[in-house]
Coordinates of C-alpha atoms in Angstrom, one line a residue:
X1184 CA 1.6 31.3 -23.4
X1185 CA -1.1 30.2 -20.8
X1186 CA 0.7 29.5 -17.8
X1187 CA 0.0 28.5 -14.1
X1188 CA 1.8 28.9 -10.6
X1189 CA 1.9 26.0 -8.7
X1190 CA 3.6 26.7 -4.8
X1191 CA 4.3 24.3 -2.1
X1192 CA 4.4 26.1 1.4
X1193 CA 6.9 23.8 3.5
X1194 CA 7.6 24.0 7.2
X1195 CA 10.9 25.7 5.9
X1196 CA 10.9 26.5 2.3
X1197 CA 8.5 27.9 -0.4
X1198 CA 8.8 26.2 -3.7
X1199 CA 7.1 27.9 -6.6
X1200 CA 6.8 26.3 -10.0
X1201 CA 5.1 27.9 -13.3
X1202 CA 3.9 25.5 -15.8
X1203 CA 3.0 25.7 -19.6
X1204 CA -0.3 25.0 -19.2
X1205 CA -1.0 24.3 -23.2
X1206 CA 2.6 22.0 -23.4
X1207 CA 2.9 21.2 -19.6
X1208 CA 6.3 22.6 -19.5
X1209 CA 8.5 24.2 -16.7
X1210 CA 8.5 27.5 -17.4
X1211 CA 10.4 28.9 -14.2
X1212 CA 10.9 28.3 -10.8
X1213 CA 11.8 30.0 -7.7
X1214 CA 12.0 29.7 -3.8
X1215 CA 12.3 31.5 -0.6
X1216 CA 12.1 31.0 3.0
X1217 CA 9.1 29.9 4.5
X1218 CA 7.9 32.9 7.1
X1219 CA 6.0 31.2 9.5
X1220 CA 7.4 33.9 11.9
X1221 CA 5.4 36.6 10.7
X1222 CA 3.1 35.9 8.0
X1223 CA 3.2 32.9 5.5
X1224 CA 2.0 34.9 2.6
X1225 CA 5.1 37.1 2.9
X1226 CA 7.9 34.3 2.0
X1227 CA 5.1 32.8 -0.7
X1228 CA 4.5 35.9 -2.7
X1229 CA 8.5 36.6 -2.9
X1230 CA 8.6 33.1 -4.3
X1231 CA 5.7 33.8 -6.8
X1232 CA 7.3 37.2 -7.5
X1233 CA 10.5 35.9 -7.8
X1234 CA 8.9 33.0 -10.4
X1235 CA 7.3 35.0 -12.9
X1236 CA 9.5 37.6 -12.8
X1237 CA 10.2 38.9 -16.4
X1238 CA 7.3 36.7 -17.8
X1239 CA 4.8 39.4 -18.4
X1240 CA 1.6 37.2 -17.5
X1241 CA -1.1 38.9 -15.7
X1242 CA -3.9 37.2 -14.0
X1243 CA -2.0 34.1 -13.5
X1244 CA -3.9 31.3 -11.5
X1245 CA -2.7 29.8 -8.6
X1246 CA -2.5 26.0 -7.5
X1247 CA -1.4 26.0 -4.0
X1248 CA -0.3 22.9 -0.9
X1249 CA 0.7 23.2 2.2
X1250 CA 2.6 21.5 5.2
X1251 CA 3.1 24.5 7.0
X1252 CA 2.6 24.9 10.9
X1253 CA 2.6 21.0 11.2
X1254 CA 0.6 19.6 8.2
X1255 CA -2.7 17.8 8.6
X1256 CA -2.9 15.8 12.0
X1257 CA -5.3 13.2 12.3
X1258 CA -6.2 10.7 14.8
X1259 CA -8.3 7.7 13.8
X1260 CA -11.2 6.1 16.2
X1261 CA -12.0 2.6 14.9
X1262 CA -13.4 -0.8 16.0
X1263 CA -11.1 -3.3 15.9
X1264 CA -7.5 -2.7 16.0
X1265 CA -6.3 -5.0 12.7
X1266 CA -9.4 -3.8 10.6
X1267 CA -11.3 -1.0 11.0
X1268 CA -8.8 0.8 12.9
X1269 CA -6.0 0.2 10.4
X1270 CA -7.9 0.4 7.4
X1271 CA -8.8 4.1 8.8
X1272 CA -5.1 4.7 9.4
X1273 CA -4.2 3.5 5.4
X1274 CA -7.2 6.1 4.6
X1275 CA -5.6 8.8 7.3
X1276 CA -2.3 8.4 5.3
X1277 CA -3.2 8.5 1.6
X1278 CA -5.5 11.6 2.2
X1279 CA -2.0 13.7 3.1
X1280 CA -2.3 12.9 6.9
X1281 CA 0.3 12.8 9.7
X1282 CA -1.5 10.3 11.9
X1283 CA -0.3 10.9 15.6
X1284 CA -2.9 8.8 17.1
X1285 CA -4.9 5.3 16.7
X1286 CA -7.4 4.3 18.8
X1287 CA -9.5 0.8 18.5
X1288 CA -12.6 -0.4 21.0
X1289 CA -15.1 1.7 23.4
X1290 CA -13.6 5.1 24.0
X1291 CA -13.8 5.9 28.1
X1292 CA -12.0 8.0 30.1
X1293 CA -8.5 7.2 30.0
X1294 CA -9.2 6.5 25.7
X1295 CA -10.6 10.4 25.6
X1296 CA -7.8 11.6 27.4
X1297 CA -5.0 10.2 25.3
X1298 CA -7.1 11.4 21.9
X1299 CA -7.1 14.8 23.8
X1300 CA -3.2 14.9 24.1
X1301 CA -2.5 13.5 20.9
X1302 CA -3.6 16.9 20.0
X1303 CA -5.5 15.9 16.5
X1304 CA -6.4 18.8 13.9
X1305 CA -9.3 16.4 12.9
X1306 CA -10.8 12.9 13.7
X1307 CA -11.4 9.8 11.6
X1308 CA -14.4 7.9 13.1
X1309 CA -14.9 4.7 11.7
X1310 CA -16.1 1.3 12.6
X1311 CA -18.4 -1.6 11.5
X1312 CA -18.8 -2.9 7.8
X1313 CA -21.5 -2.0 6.3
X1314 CA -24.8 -4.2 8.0
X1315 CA -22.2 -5.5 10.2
X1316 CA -22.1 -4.3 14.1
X1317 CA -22.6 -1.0 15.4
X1318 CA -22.4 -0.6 18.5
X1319 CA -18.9 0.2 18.6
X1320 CA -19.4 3.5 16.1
X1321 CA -22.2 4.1 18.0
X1322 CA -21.1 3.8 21.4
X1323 CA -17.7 6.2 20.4
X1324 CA -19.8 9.1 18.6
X1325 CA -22.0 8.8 21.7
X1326 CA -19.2 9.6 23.8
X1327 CA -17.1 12.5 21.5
X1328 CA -20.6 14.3 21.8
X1329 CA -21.2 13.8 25.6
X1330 CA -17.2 14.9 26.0
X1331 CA -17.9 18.5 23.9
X1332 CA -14.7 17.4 21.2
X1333 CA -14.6 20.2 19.5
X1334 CA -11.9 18.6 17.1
X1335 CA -14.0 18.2 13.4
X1336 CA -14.8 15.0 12.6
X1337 CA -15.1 13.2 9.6
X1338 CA -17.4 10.0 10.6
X1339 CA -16.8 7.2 7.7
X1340 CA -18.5 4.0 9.3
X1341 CA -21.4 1.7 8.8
X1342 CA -23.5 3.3 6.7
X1343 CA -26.7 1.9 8.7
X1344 CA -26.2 4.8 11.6
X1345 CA -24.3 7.6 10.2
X1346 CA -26.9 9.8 9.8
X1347 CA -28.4 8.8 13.2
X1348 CA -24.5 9.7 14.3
X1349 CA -23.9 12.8 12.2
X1350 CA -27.1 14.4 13.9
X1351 CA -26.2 13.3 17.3
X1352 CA -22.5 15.1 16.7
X1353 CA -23.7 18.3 15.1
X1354 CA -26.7 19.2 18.1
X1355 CA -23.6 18.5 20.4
X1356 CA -21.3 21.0 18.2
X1357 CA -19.0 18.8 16.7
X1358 CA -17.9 19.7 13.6
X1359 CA -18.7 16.7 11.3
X1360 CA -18.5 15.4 7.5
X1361 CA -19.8 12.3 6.4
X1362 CA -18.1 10.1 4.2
X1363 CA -18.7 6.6 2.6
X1364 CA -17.3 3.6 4.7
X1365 CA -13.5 3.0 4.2
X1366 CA -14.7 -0.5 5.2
X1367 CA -18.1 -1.4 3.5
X1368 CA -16.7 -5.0 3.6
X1369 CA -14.4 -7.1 5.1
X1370 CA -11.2 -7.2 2.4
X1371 CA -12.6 -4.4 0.8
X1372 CA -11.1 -0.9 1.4
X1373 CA -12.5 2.6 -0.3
X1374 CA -10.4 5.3 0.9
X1375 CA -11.6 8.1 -1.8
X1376 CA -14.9 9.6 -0.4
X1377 CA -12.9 9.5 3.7
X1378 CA -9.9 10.8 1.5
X1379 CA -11.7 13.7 0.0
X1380 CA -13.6 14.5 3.0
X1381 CA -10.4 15.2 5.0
X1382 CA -8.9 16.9 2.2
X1383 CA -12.3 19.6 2.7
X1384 CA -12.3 19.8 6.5
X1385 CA -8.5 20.4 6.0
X1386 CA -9.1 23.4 3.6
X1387 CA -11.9 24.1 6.0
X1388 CA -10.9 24.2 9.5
X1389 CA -7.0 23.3 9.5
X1390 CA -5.3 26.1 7.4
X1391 CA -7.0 29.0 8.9
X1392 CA -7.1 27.6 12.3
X1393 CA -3.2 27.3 12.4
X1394 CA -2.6 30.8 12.2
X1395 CA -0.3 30.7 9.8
X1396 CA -1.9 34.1 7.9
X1397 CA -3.7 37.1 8.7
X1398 CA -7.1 37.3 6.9
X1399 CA -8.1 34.8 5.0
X1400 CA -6.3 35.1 1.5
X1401 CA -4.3 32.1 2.3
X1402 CA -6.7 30.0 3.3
X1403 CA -8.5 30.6 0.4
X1404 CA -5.5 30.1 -2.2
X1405 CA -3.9 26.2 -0.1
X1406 CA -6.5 23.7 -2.4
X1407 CA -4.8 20.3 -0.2
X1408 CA -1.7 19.1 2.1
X1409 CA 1.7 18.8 0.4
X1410 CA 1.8 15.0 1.5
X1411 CA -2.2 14.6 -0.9
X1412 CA -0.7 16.7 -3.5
X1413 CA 2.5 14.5 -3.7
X1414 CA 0.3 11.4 -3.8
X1415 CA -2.1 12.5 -6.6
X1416 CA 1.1 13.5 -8.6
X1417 CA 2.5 10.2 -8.0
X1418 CA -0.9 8.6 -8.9
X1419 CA -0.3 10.5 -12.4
X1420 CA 3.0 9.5 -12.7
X1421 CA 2.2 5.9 -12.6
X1422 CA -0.1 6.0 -14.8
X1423 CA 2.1 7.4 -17.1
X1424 CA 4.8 5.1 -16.4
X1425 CA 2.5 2.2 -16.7
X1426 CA 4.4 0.3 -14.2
X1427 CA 4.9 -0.1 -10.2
X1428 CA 6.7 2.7 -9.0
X1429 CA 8.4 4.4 -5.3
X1430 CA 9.0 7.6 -4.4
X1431 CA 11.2 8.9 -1.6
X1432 CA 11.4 12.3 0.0
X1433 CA 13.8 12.9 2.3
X1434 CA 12.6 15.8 4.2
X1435 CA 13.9 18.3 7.6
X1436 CA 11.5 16.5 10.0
X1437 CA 9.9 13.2 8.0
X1438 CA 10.8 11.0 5.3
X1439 CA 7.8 10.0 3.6
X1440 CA 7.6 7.0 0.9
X1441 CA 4.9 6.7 -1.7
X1442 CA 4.4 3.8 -4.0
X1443 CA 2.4 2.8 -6.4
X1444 CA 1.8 -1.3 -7.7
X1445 CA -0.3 -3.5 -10.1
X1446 CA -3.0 -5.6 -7.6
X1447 CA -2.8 -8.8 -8.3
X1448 CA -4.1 -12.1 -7.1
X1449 CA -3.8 -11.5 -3.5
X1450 CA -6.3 -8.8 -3.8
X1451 CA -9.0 -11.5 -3.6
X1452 CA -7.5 -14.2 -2.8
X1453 CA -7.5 -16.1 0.6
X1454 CA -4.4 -14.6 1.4
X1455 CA -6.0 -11.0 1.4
X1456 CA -5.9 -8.2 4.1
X1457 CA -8.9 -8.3 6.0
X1458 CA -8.4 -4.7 6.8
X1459 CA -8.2 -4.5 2.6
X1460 CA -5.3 -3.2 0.4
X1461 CA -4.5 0.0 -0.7
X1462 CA -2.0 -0.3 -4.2
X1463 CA -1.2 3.3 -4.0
X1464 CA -0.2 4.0 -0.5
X1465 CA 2.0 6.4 1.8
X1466 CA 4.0 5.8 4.9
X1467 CA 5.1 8.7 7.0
X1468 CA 8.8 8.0 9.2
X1469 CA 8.5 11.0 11.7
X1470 CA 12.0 10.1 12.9
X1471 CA 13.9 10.3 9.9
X1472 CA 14.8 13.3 8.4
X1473 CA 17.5 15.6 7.4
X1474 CA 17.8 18.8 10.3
X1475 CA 14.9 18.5 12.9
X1476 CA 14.8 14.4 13.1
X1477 CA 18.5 13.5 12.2
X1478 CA 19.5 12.3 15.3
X1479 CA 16.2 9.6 14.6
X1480 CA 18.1 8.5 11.4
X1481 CA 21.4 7.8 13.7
X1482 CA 19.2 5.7 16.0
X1483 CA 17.4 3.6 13.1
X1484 CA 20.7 3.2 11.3
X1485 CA 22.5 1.6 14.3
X1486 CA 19.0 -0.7 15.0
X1487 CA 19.4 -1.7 11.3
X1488 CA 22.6 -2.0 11.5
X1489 CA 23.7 0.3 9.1
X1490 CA 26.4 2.1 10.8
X1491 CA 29.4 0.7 12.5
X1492 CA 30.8 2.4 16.0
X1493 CA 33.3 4.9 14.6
X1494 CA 30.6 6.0 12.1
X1495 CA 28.1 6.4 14.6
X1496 CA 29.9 9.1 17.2
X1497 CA 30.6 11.1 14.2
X1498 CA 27.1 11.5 12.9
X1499 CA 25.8 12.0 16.8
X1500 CA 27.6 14.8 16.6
X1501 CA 26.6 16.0 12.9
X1502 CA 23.0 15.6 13.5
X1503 CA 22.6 16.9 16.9
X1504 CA 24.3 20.1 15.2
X1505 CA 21.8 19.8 12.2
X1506 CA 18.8 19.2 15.1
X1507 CA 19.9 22.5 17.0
X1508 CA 19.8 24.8 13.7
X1509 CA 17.5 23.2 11.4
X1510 CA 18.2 26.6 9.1
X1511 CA 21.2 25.3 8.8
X1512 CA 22.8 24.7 4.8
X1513 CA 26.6 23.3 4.4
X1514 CA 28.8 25.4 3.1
X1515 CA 32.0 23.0 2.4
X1516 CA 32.1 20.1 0.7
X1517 CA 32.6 17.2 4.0
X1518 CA 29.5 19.3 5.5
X1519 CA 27.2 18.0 2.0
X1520 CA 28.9 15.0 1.9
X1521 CA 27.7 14.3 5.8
X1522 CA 24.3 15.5 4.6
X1523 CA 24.3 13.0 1.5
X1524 CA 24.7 10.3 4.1
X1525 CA 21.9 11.0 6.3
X1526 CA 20.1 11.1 3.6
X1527 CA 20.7 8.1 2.0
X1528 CA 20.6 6.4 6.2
X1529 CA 16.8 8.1 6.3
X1530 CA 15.9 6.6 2.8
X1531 CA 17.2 3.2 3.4
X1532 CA 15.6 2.8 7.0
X1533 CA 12.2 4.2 4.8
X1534 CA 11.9 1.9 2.7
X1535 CA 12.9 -1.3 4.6
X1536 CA 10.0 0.1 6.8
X1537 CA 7.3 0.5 3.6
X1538 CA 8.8 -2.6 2.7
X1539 CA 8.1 -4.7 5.4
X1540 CA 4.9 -3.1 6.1
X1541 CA 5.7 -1.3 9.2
X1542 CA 3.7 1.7 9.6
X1543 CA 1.1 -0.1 7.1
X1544 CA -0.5 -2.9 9.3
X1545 CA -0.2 -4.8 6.4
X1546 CA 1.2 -8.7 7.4
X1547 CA 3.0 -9.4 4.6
X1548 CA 4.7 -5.9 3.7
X1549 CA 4.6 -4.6 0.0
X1550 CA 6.1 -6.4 -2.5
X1551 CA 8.5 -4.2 -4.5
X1552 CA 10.1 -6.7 -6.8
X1553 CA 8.2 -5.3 -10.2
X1554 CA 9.1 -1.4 -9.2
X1555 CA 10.7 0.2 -12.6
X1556 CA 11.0 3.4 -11.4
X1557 CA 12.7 4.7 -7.7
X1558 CA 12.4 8.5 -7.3
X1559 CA 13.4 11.0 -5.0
X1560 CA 12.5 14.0 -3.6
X1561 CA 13.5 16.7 -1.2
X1562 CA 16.4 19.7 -1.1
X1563 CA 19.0 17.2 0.1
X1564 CA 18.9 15.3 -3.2
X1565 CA 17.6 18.0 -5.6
X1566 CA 21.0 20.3 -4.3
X1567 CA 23.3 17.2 -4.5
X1568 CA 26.6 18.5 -5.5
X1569 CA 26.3 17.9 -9.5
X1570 CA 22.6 18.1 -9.3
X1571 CA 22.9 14.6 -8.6
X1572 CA 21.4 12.8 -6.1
X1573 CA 21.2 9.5 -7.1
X1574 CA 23.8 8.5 -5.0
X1575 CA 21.3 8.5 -2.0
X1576 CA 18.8 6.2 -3.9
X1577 CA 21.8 3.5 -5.1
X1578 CA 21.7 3.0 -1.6
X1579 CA 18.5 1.8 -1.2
X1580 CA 18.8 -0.1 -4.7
X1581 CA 21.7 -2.2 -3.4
X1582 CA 20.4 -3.1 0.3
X1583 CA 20.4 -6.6 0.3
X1584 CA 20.8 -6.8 4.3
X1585 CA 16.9 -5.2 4.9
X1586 CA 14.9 -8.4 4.8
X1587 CA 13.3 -7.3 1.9
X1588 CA 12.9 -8.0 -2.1
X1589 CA 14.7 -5.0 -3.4
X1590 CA 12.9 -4.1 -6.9
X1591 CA 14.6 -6.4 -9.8
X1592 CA 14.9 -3.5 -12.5
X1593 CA 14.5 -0.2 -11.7
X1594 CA 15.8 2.8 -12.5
X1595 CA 16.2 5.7 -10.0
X1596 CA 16.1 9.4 -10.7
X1597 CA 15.5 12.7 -9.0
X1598 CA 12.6 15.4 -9.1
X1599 CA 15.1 18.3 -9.8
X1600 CA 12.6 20.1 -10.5
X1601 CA 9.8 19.4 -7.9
X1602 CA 7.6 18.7 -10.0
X1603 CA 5.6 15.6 -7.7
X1604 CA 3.6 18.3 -6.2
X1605 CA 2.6 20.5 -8.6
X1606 CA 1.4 18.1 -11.1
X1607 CA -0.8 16.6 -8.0
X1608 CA -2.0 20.3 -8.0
X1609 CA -2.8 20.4 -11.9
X1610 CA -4.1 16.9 -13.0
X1611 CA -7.3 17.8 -11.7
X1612 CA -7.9 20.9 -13.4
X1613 CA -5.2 20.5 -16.0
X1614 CA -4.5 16.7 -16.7
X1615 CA -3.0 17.4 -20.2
X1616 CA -0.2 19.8 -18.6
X1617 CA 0.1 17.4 -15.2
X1618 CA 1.3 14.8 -17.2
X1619 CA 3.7 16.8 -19.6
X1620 CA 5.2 18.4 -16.5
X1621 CA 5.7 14.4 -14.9
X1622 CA 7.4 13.1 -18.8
X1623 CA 10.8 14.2 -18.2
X1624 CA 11.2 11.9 -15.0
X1625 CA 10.8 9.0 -17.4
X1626 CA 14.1 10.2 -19.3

C-alpha cells in the first residue's frame, strides 16, 4: 500500500491522518498535544509516530498545515475602502489569512502607526484597476519604503507600476512578491495569483520566523496555513458534491465558515459587487470559539438574541472557566453538554454573520438557499458524545430568527475524521486520493 501522512499543527492539537494514496482511504489517525512550549516538531512526530505505528511503511511522505503560534496575519493596504481595500481583504481571507488590519487611502503618519500595531506577519498592497489610477499604490509603496517596513509584502495592484513599485521596495529592503491584480477591473476579482503569493511568503518568511522550531526541518515540511488547506479541501469537496455547500469549524480561539456556491446572474449583472465576488469564500469570527474566545460567543448570543437571562449567568460563568484553562476537556457529561452549546451559540452567530455578509463587505450577504450540504468541523463536534455532533449544526439548520434564508435542503454532517484538511493537502499532488478521502462525507 502506497500511503501518505497528512498533519495539521493546531494552536493546541496535532492531527495526523494517513491516507491510501492508490484508493484515498483512511488508513489511521492519531493526535497529540501541540508543543509550542518547547519545540513543535516534538508533539508532531509523536502524532506521526503514533499514526503509522504497526503499518510497516518506510519512507512515507509528508503533507503538512499549520496554524500554530497565531496562523498567517495579514494586513491589507488598498485604495478605496468598498473596492480595492475589500476586494484585498476577500483575497487576504481565501489565501488562509487572519486579517487583523484594513487600511484604504494615502498612508501618513498616524495610517503607518496603526499598520505597525496591528502587528501583520505580511502586507497586502493593492490599489487601482488595471489602467485605472495610481497614485494611490504609488504614493503607499512610496511611503512603506521611506518608513523601513520590514513586514514582506506582497504588492498585487495596477499592473501599470508594479514593477516601478517592486524595485522601489526591494532597494529599500522590503521584502516583496508580486502578484497579478486582485482587481484588474471593476466587478471583476482574481484572488489566485495574490492567494498563491501569500501562500509562498507564508512558507517563506512566517513559519520560521515564529519560532515555533529549532532548525529548519519544520519549516521545510508546513506546505500552507490550516485555514488554505481547509479551503482547497472544501473547493474539492464541492466539486465532488456538485452543489453549493458550508462548512463550519468551531475552533478554541475562531470559528471560521467556508462556503462554496454556483455564480449566477448577479455575477454580471447590474446588481454586481463593484469590489467583485468570490463564490468560494472564508470568513474568520475571532470572537467565537470554544476555550480562548467563549466568553465572545456569550456576548454575540445575547446581541442576537439567542440566550435568555438565566441562560446567560450560567454560561458567564462556563466560559470564563473554559477562557482561563483553554487545556481544559470535560470530564462529566453536564460539562460536554455545556460545551455542545457553545458550540452550537459560536456556529449560529457564524453563520448569520457569513450570511449576512458581515466580515465580507459584500452588500447583499451570501445567499445560502441552494446549500445541499452543511458540515462541521472541529474537536467539539468530532468528540460529541455518540460521535455525533450534528446536534450543533440542527441549530444552525433551524434558525429562522437570523435575518437570513436558511438553506432549503440540506443535509448536515460531521468531518469525524478530519479529513477537510488533509485532502486540501493532497488534491494537488494527489487529486485521485483527495477526493476518495472527501466521498464518505457525501454518505
Amino acid at each position: 500500500m502506497s500511503v501518505a501522512v497528512c498533519a495539521d499543527v493546531g494552536s493546541t492539537f496535532t492531527k495526523v491522518a494517513v491516507v491510501d494514496l492508490d484508493g484515498g482511504g483512511l488508513v489511521a489517525a492519531a493526535s497529540a498535544r501541540t508543543s509550542v512550549d518547547t519545540d513543535v516538531l516534538h508533539g508532531l512526530d509523536a502524532a506521526v509516530g503514533a499514526a503509522v505505528a504497526g503499518l510497516g511503511a518506510r519512507d512515507v511522505p509528508w503533507f503538512v498545515c499549520s496554524s500554530a503560534g497565531g496562523g498567517l496575519r495579514l494586513a491589507v493596504v488598498g485604495y478605496e475602502p468598498l473596492v480595492t481595500a475589500q476586494a484585498g481583504r476577500r483575497v487576504g481571507l481565501s489565501a488562509g489569512a487572519d486579517v487583523v488590519h484594513v487600511a484604504a487611502g494615502r498612508l501618513g503618519r498616524v495610517e503607518l502607526t496603526a499598520l505597525r500595531a496591528a502587528r501583520p506577519d505580511v502586507v497586502l498592497l493593492v490599489g487601482g484597476t488595471d489602467g485605472g489610477d495610481a497614485e494611490t499604490l504609488t504614493h503607499n509603496a512610496t511611503r512603506l519604503a521611506r518608513a523601513r517596513f520590514r513586514v514582506p509584502v506582497v504588492l498585487a495592484g495596477n499592473v501599470d507600476v508594479r514593477d516601478e513599485l517592486r524595485a522601489l521596495l526591494v532597494s529599500a529592503g522590503v521584502p516583496v512578491t508580486v502578484a497579478d491584480n486582485v482587481l484588474p477591473r471593476i466587478g471583476v476579482l482574481a484572488p489566485l495569483s495574490a492567494r498563491e503569493a501569500i501562500r509562498q511568503v507564508f512558507l517563506r518568511h512566517v513559519i520560521g520566523g515564529k519560532r515555533l522550531s529549532r532548525g529548519g526541518r519544520f519549516a521545510g515540511l508546513v506546505r500552507a496555513a490550516t485555514p488554505d488547506a481547509v479551503l482547497t479541501g472544501v473547493e474539492a469537496l464541492a466539486e465532488v458534491a456538485g452543489g453549493d455547500l458550508v462548512v463550519v469549524d468551531v475552533g478554541g480561539a475562531t470559528t471560521d465558515v467556508y462556503s462554496v456556491l454556483t455564480p449566477d446572474e448577479r455575477a454580471s449583472g447590474p446588481g454586481r459587487e463593484v469590489a467583485g465576488s468570490l463564490w468560494r469564500a472564508r470568513t474568520v469570527e475571532g470572537d467565537l470559539g470554544m476555550r480562548w474566545s467563549a466568553p465572545g460567543v456569550v456576548r454575540a448570543a445575547v446581541e442576537e438574541r439567542l440566550v435568555g437571562e438565566a441562560e446567560r449567568v450560567e454560561l458567564v460563568v462556563a466560559a470564563a472557566l473554559r477562557a482561563a484553562d483553554p487545556g481544559w476537556l470535560p470530564a462529566d457529561g453536564a460539562g460536554r453538554a455545556v460545551d455542545a452549546r457553545i458550540a452550537a451559540l459560536a456556529a449560529t452567530v457564524a453563520l448569520r454573520r457569513h450570511a449576512r455578509g458581515v466580515g465580507t463587505g459584500e452588500r447583499s450577504g451570501r445567499d445560502l438557499r441552494d446549500v445541499r450540504l452543511l458540515v462541521g468541523s472541529g474537536g467539539v463536534l468530532r468528540h460529541a458524545p455518540d460521535n455525533d455532533g450534528t446536534g450543533v449544526l440542527d441549530a444552525v439548520l433551524t434558525d429562522h430568527a437570523g435575518g437570513w434564508a436558511l438553506p432549503r435542503a440540506a443535509r448536515s454532517v460531521v468531518d469525524t475524521d478530519y479529513v477537510l484538511a488533509a485532502a486540501g493537502l493532497l488534491v494537488g499532488d494527489h487529486p485521485v486520493a483527495a477526493r476518495g478521502l472527501l466521498r464518505p462525507l457525501l454518505g
